[in-house]
Amino acid sequence: AQSVAQPEDQVNVAEGNPLTVKCTYSVSGNPYLFWYVQYPNRGLQFLLKYITGDNLVKGSYGFEAEFNKSQTSFHLKKPSALVSDSALYFCAVRDIGDDKIIFGKGTRLHILP
Amino acid sequence: EAQVTQNPRYLITVTGKKLTVTCSQNMNHEYMSWYRQDPGLGLRQIYYSMNVEVTDKGDVPEGYKVSRKEKRNFPLILESPSPNQTSLYFCASSLSDPPGDEQFFGPGTRLTVL
């Protein structure tokens, strides 16, 4: 069965510093991987995805993520954090050949001014 | 404007009183899904639908029903709500082909069952 783990409930980063939000996954086949962001009192918004090809994926708002097959990870990164990046971030996985989508429990990102 | 709409946005009800949360999308998406969001548990998939008249259980389907009679609509039905169904519910849609497409989420429905 497929699963997703976000090992950190909360990440604090000073504004201007690089940020990383971690995600590891487990699937039986090849994965489709996604990152979503949720701002307060809003639905989730798509940030980026990995389907195939280049392991470094670039997305919205300056975010990027690196697919690492050997470590089964898909960490979200940004070179320089903004206070407006403060939100709840979800990693999600879908196994090729399976219609279910599994979300992680979410990581709350606090960017400190 | 491309969007997923849900109604109602807020609902307080009592145990056992049947309710329906509507979901509609205007993007001609084939895949639609319902999730519940609970603190510490993240998003959990309740039901999903690959197309009209095709629905499947997600991870937490107990106590819920869905139907997909039209492509644009995917209502969530709680026939006998219980307090443990108090949660924040999201509807989402995406193109199913290719299956790696991202989902578009509705604004959420906050349900309280007393």
Coordinates of N, CA, C and O in Angstrom, one line a residue, chain B residues 31-72:
Chain B
Y31 N -12.0 13.2 -13.1 CA -11.7 12.7 -11.8 C -12.2 13.7 -10.8 O -11.9 14.9 -10.8
M32 N -13.0 13.2 -9.8 CA -13.4 14.1 -8.7 C -13.3 13.2 -7.4 O -13.3 12.0 -7.4
S33 N -13.1 14.0 -6.3 CA -12.7 13.3 -5.1 C -13.2 14.1 -3.9 O -13.3 15.3 -3.9
W34 N -13.5 13.4 -2.8 CA -13.8 14.0 -1.5 C -12.8 13.7 -0.5 O -12.3 12.5 -0.4
Y35 N -12.4 14.7 0.3 CA -11.4 14.5 1.4 C -12.0 15.1 2.7 O -12.8 16.0 2.6
R36 N -11.5 14.6 3.8 CA -11.8 15.2 5.1 C -10.4 15.6 5.7 O -9.4 14.8 5.5
Q37 N -10.4 16.7 6.3 CA -9.1 17.2 7.0 C -9.4 17.3 8.4 O -10.3 18.0 8.9
D38 N -8.6 16.6 9.2 CA -8.6 16.6 10.7 C -7.3 16.9 11.2 O -6.2 16.5 10.7
P39 N -7.2 17.7 12.3 CA -5.9 18.1 12.9 C -5.1 16.8 13.2 O -5.5 15.9 13.8
G40 N -3.8 16.9 12.8 CA -2.9 15.8 13.1 C -3.1 14.6 12.2 O -2.2 13.7 12.2
L41 N -4.1 14.6 11.3 CA -4.3 13.5 10.4 C -4.2 13.9 9.0 O -4.2 13.0 8.1
G42 N -4.1 15.1 8.7 CA -3.9 15.6 7.3 C -5.2 15.4 6.5 O -6.3 15.4 7.1
L43 N -5.0 15.2 5.2 CA -6.2 14.9 4.3 C -6.3 13.4 4.1 O -5.4 12.7 3.8
R44 N -7.5 13.0 4.3 CA -7.8 11.6 4.0 C -8.9 11.5 2.9 O -10.0 12.1 3.1
Q45 N -8.7 10.6 2.0 CA -9.6 10.5 0.9 C -10.8 9.6 1.3 O -10.7 8.5 1.8
I46 N -12.0 10.2 1.0 CA -13.3 9.5 1.4 C -13.8 8.6 0.2 O -13.9 7.4 0.4
Y47 N -14.1 9.2 -0.9 CA -14.5 8.6 -2.1 C -13.9 9.3 -3.3 O -13.5 10.5 -3.2
Y48 N -13.8 8.6 -4.4 CA -13.4 9.3 -5.6 C -14.2 8.7 -6.8 O -14.8 7.6 -6.7
S49 N -14.1 9.4 -7.9 CA -14.9 9.0 -9.1 C -14.0 9.3 -10.3 O -13.5 10.4 -10.5
M50 N -13.8 8.3 -11.1 CA -13.0 8.4 -12.3 C -13.8 9.0 -13.5 O -13.3 9.5 -14.4
N51 N -15.2 8.8 -13.4 CA -16.0 9.3 -14.5 C -17.5 9.2 -14.0 O -17.8 8.6 -13.0
V52 N -18.4 9.6 -14.9 CA -19.8 9.4 -14.6 C -20.2 8.0 -14.3 O -19.7 7.1 -15.0
E53 N -20.9 7.8 -13.2 CA -21.4 6.5 -12.8 C -20.3 5.5 -12.3 O -20.5 4.3 -12.1
V54 N -19.1 6.1 -12.1 CA -17.9 5.3 -11.6 C -17.4 5.9 -10.3 O -16.9 7.0 -10.3
T55 N -17.7 5.2 -9.2 CA -17.2 5.7 -7.9 C -16.4 4.6 -7.2 O -16.7 3.4 -7.4
D56 N -15.5 5.0 -6.3 CA -14.7 4.0 -5.6 C -14.4 4.5 -4.2 O -14.3 5.7 -4.0
K57 N -14.2 3.6 -3.3 CA -13.9 4.0 -1.9 C -12.5 4.5 -1.8 O -11.6 3.9 -2.4
G58 N -12.3 5.5 -1.0 CA -11.0 5.9 -0.6 C -10.6 5.2 0.7 O -10.9 4.1 1.0
D59 N -9.9 5.9 1.6 CA -9.4 5.3 2.8 C -10.4 5.4 3.9 O -10.3 4.5 4.8
V60 N -11.3 6.3 3.9 CA -12.2 6.5 5.0 C -13.7 6.6 4.6 O -14.3 7.6 4.8
P61 N -14.2 5.6 3.9 CA -15.6 5.7 3.3 C -16.7 5.5 4.2 O -17.9 5.8 3.9
E62 N -16.5 4.9 5.4 CA -17.6 4.5 6.3 C -18.4 5.7 6.7 O -17.9 6.7 7.2
G63 N -19.7 5.6 6.5 CA -20.6 6.6 6.9 C -20.9 7.6 5.9 O -21.7 8.6 6.1
Y64 N -20.4 7.5 4.7 CA -20.6 8.4 3.6 C -21.1 7.7 2.3 O -20.8 6.5 2.1
K65 N -21.8 8.4 1.5 CA -22.2 8.0 0.2 C -21.9 9.1 -0.8 O -21.9 10.3 -0.5
V66 N -21.7 8.7 -2.1 CA -21.5 9.6 -3.1 C -22.3 9.2 -4.3 O -22.7 8.0 -4.4
S67 N -22.5 10.1 -5.3 CA -23.0 9.7 -6.6 C -22.4 10.6 -7.6 O -21.9 11.7 -7.4
R68 N -22.4 10.1 -8.9 CA -21.8 10.8 -10.0 C -22.7 10.6 -11.2 O -22.5 9.8 -12.1
K69 N -23.8 11.3 -11.2 CA -24.8 11.2 -12.3 C -24.4 12.1 -13.4 O -24.8 11.9 -14.6
E70 N -23.8 13.2 -13.1 CA -23.3 14.2 -14.2 C -21.8 14.4 -14.0 O -21.3 14.3 -12.9
K71 N -21.2 14.7 -15.0 CA -19.7 14.9 -15.0 C -19.3 16.0 -14.0 O -18.3 16.0 -13.3
R72 N -20.1 17.1 -14.0 CA -19.7 18.3 -13.2 C -20.0 18.2 -11.7 O -19.5 18.9 -10.9

